[in-house]
PDB file of C-alpha atoms in Angstrom:
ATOM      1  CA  UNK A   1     -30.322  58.278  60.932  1.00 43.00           C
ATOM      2  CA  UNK A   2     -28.180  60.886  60.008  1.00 45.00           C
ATOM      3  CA  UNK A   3     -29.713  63.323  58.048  1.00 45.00           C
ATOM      4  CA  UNK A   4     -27.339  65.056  54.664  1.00 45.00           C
ATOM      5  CA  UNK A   5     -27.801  68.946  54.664  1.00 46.00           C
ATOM      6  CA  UNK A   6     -27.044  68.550  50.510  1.00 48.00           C
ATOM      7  CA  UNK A   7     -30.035  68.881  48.622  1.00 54.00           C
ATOM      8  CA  UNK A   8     -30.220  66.535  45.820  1.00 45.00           C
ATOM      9  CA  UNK A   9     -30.911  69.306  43.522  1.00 54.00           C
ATOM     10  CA  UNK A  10     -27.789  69.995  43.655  1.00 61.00           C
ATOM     11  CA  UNK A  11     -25.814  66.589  43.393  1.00 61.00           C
ATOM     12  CA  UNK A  12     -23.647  66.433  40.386  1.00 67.00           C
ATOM     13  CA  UNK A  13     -24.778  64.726  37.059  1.00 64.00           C
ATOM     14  CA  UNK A  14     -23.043  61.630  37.496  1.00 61.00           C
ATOM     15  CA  UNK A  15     -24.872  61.114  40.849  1.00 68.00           C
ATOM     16  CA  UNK A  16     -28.190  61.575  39.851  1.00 86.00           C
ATOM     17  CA  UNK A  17     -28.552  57.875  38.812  1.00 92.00           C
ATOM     18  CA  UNK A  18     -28.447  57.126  42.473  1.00 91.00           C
ATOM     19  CA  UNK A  19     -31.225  59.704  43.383  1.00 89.00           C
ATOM     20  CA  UNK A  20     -33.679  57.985  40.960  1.00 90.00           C
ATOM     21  CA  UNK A  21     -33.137  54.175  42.021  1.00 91.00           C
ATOM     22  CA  UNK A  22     -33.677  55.699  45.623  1.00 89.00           C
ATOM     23  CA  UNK A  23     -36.981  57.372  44.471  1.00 87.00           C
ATOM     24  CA  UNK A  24     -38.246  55.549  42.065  1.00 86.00           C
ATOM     25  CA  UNK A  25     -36.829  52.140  42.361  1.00 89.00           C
ATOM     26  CA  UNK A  26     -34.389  49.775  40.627  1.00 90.00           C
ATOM     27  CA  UNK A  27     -36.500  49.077  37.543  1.00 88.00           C
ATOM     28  CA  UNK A  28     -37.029  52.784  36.598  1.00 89.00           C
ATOM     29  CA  UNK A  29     -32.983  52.921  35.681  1.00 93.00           C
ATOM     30  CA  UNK A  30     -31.965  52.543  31.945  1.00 94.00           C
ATOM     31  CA  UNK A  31     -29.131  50.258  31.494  1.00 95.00           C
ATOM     32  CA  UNK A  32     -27.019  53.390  30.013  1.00 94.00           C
ATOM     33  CA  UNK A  33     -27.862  54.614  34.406  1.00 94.00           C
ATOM     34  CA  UNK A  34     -27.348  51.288  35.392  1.00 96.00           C
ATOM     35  CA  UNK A  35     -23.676  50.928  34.517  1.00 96.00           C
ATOM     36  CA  UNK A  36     -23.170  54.999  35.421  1.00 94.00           C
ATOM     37  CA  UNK A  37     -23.962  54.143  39.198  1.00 95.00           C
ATOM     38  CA  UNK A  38     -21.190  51.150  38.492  1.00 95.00           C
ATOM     39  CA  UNK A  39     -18.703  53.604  36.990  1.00 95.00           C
ATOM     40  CA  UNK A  40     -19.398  56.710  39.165  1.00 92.00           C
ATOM     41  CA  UNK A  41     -18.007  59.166  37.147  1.00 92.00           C
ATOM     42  CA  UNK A  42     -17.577  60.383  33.368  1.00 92.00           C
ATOM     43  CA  UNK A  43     -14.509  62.442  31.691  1.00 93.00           C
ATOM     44  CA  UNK A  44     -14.166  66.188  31.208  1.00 91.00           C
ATOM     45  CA  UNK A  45     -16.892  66.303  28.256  1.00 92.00           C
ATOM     46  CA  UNK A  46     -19.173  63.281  29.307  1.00 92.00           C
ATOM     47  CA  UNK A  47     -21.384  62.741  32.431  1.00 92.00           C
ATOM     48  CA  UNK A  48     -21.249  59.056  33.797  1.00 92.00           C
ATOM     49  CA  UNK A  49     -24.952  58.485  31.737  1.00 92.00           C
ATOM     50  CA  UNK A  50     -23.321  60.048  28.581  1.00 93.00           C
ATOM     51  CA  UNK A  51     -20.191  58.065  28.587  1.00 95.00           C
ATOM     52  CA  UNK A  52     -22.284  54.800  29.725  1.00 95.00           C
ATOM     53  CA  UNK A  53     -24.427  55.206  26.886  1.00 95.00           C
ATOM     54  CA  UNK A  54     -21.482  55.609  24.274  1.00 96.00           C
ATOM     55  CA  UNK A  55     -19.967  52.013  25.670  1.00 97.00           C
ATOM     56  CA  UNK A  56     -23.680  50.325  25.145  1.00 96.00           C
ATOM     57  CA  UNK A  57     -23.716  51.888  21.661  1.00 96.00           C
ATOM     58  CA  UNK A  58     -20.276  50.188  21.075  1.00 95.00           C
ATOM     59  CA  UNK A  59     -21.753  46.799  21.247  1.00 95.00           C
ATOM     60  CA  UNK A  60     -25.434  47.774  19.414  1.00 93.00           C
ATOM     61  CA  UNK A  61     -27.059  48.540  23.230  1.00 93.00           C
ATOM     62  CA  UNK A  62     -26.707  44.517  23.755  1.00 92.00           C
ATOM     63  CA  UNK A  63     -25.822  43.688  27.153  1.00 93.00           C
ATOM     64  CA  UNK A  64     -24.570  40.148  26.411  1.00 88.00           C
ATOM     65  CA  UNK A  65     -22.114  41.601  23.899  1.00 91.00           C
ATOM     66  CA  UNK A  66     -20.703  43.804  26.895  1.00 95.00           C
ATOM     67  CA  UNK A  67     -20.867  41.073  29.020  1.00 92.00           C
ATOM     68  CA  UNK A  68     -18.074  39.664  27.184  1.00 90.00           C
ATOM     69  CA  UNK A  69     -15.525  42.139  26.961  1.00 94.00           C
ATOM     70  CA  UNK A  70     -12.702  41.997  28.296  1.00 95.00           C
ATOM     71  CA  UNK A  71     -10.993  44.764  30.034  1.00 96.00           C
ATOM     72  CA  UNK A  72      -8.867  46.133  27.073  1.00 96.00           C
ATOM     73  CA  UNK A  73     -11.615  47.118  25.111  1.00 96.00           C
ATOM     74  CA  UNK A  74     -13.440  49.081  27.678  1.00 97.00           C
ATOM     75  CA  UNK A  75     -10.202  50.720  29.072  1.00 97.00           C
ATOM     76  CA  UNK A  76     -10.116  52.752  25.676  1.00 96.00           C
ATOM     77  CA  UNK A  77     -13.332  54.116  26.361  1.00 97.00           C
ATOM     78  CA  UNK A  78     -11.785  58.086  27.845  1.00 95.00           C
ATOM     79  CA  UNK A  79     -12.509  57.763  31.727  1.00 95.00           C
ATOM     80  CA  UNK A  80     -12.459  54.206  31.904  1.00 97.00           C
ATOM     81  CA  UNK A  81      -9.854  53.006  33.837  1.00 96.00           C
ATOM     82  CA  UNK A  82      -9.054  49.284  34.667  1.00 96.00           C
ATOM     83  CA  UNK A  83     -11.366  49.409  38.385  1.00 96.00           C
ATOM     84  CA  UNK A  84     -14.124  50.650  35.977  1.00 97.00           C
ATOM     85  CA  UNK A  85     -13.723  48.182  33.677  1.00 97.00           C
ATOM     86  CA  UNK A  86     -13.360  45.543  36.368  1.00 97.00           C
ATOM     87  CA  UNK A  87     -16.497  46.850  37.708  1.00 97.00           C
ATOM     88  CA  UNK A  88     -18.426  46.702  34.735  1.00 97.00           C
ATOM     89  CA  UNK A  89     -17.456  43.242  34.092  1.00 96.00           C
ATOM     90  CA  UNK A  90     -17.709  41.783  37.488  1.00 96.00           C
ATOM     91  CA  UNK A  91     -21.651  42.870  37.506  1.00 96.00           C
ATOM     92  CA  UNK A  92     -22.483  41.725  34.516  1.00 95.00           C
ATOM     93  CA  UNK A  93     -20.570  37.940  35.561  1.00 93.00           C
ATOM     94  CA  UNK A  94     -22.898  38.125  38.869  1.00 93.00           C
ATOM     95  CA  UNK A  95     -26.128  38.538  36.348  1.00 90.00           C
ATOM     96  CA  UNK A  96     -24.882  35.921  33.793  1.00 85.00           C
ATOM     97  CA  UNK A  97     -24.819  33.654  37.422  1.00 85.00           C
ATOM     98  CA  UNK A  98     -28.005  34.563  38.764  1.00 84.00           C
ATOM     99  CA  UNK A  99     -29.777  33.345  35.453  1.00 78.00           C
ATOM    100  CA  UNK A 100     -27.401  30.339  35.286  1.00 74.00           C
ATOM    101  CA  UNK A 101     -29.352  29.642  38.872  1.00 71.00           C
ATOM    102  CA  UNK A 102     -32.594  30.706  38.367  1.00 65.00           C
ATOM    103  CA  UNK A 103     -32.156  27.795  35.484  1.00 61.00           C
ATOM    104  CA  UNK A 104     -31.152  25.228  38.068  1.00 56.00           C
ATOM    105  CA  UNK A 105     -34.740  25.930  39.837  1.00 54.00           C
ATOM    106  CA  UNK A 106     -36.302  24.519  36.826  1.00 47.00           C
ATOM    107  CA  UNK A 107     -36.155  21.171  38.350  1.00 64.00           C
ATOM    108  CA  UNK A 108     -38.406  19.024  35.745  1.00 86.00           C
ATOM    109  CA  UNK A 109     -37.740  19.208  31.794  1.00 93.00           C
ATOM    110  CA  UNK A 110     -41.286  19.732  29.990  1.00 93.00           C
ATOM    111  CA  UNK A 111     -40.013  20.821  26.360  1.00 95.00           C
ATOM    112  CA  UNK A 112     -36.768  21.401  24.367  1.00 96.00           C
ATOM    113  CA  UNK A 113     -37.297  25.128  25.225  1.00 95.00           C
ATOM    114  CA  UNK A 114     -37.250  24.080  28.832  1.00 94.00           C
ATOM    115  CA  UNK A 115     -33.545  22.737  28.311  1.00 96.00           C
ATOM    116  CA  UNK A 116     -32.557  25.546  26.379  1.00 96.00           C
ATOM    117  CA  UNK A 117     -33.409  27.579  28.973  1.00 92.00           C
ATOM    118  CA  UNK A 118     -31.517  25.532  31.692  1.00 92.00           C
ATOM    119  CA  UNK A 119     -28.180  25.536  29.405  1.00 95.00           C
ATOM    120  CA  UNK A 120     -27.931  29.180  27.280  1.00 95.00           C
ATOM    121  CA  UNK A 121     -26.524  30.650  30.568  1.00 92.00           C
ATOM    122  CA  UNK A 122     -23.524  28.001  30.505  1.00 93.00           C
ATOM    123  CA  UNK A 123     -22.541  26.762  27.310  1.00 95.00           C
ATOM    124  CA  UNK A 124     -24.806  29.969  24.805  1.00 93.00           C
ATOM    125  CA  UNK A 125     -22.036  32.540  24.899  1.00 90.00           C
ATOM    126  CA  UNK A 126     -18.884  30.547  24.718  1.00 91.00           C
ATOM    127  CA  UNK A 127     -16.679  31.079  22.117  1.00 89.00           C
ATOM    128  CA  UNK A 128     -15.517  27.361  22.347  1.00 91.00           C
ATOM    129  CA  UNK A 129     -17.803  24.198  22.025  1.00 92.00           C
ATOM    130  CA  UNK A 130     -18.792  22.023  24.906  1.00 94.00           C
ATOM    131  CA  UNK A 131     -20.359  18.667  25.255  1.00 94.00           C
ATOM    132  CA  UNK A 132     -22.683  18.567  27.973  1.00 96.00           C
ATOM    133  CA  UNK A 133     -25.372  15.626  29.558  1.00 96.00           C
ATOM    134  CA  UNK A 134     -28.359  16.374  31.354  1.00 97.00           C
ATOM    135  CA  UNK A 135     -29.537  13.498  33.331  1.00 96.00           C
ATOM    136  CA  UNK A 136     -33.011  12.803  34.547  1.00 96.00           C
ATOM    137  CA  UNK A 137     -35.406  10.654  36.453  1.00 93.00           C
ATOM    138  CA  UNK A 138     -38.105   8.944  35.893  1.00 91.00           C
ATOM    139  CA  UNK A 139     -40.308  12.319  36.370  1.00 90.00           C
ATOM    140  CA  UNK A 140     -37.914  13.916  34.051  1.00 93.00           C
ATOM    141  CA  UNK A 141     -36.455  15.881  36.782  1.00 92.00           C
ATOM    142  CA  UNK A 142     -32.980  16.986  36.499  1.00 93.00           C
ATOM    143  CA  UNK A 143     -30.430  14.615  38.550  1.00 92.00           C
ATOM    144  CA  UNK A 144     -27.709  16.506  37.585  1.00 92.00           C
ATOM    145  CA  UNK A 145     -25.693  18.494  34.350  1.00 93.00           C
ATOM    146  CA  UNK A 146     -22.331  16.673  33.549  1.00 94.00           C
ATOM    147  CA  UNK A 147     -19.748  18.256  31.283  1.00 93.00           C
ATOM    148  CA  UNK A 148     -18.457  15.407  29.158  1.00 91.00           C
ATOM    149  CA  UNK A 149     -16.042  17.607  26.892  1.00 90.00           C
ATOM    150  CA  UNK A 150     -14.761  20.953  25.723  1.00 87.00           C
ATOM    151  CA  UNK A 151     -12.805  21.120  22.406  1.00 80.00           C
ATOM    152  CA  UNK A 152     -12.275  24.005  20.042  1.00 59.00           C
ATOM    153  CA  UNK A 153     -14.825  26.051  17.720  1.00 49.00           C
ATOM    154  CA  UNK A 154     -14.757  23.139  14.972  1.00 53.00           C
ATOM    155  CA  UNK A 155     -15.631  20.120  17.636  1.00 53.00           C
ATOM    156  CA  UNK A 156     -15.629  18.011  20.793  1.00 64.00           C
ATOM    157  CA  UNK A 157     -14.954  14.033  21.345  1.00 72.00           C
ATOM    158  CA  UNK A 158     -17.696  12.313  23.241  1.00 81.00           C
ATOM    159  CA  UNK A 159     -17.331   9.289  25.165  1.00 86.00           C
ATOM    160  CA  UNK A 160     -20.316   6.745  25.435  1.00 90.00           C
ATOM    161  CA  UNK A 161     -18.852   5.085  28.253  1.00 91.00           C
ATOM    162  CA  UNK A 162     -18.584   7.845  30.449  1.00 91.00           C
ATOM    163  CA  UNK A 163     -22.223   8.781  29.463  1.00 94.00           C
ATOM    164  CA  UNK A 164     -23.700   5.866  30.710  1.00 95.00           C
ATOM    165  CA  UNK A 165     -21.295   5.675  33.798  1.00 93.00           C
ATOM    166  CA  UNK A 166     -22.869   8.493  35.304  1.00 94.00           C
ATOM    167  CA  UNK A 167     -26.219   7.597  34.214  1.00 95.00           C
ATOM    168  CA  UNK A 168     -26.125   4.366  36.295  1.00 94.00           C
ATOM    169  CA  UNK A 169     -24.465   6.304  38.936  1.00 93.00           C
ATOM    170  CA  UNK A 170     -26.950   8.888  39.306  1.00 92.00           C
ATOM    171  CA  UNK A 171     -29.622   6.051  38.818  1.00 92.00           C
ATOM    172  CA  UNK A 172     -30.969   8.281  35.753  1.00 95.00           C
ATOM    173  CA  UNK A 173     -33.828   6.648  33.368  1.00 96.00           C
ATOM    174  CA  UNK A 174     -33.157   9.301  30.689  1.00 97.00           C
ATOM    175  CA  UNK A 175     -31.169  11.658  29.528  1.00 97.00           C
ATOM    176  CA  UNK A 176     -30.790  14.429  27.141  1.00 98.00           C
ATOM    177  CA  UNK A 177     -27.856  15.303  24.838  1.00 97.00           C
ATOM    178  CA  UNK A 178     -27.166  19.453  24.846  1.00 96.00           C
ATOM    179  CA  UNK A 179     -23.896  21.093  23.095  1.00 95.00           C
ATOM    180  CA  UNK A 180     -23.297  24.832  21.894  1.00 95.00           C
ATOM    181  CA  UNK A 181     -22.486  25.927  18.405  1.00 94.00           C
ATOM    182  CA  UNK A 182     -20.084  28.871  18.730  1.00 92.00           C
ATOM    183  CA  UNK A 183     -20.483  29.995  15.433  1.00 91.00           C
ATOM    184  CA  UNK A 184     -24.217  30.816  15.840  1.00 91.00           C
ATOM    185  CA  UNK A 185     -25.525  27.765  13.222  1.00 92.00           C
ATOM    186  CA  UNK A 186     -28.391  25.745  14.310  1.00 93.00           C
ATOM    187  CA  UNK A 187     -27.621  23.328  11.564  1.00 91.00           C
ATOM    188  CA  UNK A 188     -26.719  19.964  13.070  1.00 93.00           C
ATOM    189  CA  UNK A 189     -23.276  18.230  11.402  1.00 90.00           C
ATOM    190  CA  UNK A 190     -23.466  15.032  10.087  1.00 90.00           C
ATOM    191  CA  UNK A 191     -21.061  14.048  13.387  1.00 89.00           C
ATOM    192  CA  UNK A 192     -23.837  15.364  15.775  1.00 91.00           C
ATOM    193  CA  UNK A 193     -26.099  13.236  13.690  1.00 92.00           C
ATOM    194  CA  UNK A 194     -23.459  10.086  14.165  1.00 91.00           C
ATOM    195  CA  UNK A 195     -22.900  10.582  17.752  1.00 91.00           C
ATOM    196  CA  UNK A 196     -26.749  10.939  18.934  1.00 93.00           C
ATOM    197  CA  UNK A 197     -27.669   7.849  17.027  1.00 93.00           C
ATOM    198  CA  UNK A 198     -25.152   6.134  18.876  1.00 92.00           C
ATOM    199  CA  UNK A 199     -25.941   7.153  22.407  1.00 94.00           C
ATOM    200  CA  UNK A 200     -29.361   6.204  21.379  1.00 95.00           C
ATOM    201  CA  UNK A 201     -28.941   2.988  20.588  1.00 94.00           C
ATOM    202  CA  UNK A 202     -26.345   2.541  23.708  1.00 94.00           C
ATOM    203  CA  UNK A 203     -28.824   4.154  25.693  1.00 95.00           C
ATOM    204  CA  UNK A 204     -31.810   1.298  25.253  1.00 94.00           C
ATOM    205  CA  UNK A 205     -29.137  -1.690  25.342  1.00 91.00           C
ATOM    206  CA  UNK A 206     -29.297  -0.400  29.134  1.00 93.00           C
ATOM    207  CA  UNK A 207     -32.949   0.626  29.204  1.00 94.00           C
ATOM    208  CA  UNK A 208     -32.006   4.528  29.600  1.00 97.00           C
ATOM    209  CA  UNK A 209     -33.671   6.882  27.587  1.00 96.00           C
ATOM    210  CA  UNK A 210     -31.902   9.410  25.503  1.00 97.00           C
ATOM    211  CA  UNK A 211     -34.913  11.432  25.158  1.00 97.00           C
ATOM    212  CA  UNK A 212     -33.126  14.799  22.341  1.00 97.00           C
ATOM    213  CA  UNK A 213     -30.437  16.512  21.055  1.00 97.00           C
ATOM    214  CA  UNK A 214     -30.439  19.999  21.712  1.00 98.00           C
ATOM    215  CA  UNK A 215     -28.045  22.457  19.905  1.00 97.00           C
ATOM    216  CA  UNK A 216     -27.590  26.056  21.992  1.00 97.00           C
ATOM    217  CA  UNK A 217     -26.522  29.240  20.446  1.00 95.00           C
ATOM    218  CA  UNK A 218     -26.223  32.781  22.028  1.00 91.00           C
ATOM    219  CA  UNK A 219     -30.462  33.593  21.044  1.00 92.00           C
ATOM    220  CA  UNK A 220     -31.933  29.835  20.011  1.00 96.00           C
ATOM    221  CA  UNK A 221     -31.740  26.689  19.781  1.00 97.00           C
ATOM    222  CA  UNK A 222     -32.290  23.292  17.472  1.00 97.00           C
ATOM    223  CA  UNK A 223     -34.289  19.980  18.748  1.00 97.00           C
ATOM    224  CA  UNK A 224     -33.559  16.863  17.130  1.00 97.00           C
ATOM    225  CA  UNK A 225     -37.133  15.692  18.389  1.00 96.00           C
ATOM    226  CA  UNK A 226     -38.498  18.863  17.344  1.00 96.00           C
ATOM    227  CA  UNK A 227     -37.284  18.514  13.898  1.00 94.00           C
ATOM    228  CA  UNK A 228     -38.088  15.225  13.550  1.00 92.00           C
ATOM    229  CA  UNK A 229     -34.772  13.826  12.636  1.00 86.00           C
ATOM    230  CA  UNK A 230     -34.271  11.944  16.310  1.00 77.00           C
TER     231      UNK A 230
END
């Protein structure tokens, strides 16, 4: 292996991210270090930690609210270009997708939790809300997850036909209802009220289980069955 005659005593600021996920490991890295390996560099008056650490404290230090910016914003951080930016944003997209499959491993639905854990990676952050089915078996393992419709902030249309299509399709014995509220509430409108009741009742007319309702936000989530009002 080819050996460097630089000491890393003397590396420059900006690369001495690097030299601790080399010694110490991945996990030792705060994110402000994290996203200065992604960005490489700083400006004229900021090292690549310094400058990494201003962008976090742009959106409160939460990584989800970086996750969704969009190039403009971070381009008017000084010494952000647009590859920076693209950079930033394309690594925290392959995160958002590695939870959105870890989720898919959770192959058989024990608790409401359980769902919201299989969905907040792919309806939670949207800024639009989405109608989505979750179909099971008879063990309650998932069969499949079916987008069913995608509307604006204030609502989506839901067709029971297509529901139960699928469901006999897949040969599913339940299912479970699951769409996002954009606007953070975990209040349930009298239409998601209106529209579970009548899945339900569709649901045992063909002896298929619509076993809850859950509502998914960015950081929770509301269970009909949990609540008590299923």
């Amino acid at each position: 292996m080819e050996q460097s005659n630089f000491p890393i005593t003397n590396w420059s600021e900006d690369d001495r991210p690097r030299e601790k996920l080399m010694l110490k490991g991945k996990s030792a890295l705060s994110d402000a270090e994290l996203i200065a390996i992604l960005i490489g560099s700083g400006n004229r008056n900021e090292s690549a930690v310094d400058l990494s650490k201003r962008i976090l404290g742009g959106v409160s230090n939460n990584l989800n609210a970086l996750g969704k910016l969009s190039i403009a914003p971070l381009t008017q951080y000084k010494g952000i270009g647009e590859a920076k930016a693209i950079s930033i944003i394309a690594a925290l997209e392959l995160g958002r997708r590695r939870r959105a499959e870890e989720a898919v491993e959770l192959v058989k639905i024990t608790s409401s939790k359980a769902i919201f854990e299989l969905m907040q990676p792919i309806i939670g952050e949207l800024a639009h809300e989405e109608f989505w089915i979750v179909y099971l078996n008879n063990s309650n393992k998932v069969l499949s997850k079916e987008q069913l419709s995608k509307g604006g902030i204030t609502g989506t249309l839901v067709d029971v036909r297509i529901v139960f299509k699928k469901a006999l399709e897949l040969s599913a014995t339940a299912l479970i209802l699951c769409h996002n509220h954009p606007s953070g509430t975990l209040v349930p409108s009298e239409a998601d009220k209106h529209i579970t009741k009548k899945l339900k009742l569709a649901g045992e007319s063909l002896e298929i289980k619509v076993l809850d309702h859950v509502i998914v936000t960015e950081n929770s989530y509301f269970s009909f069955v949990d609540s008590g009002i299923f």
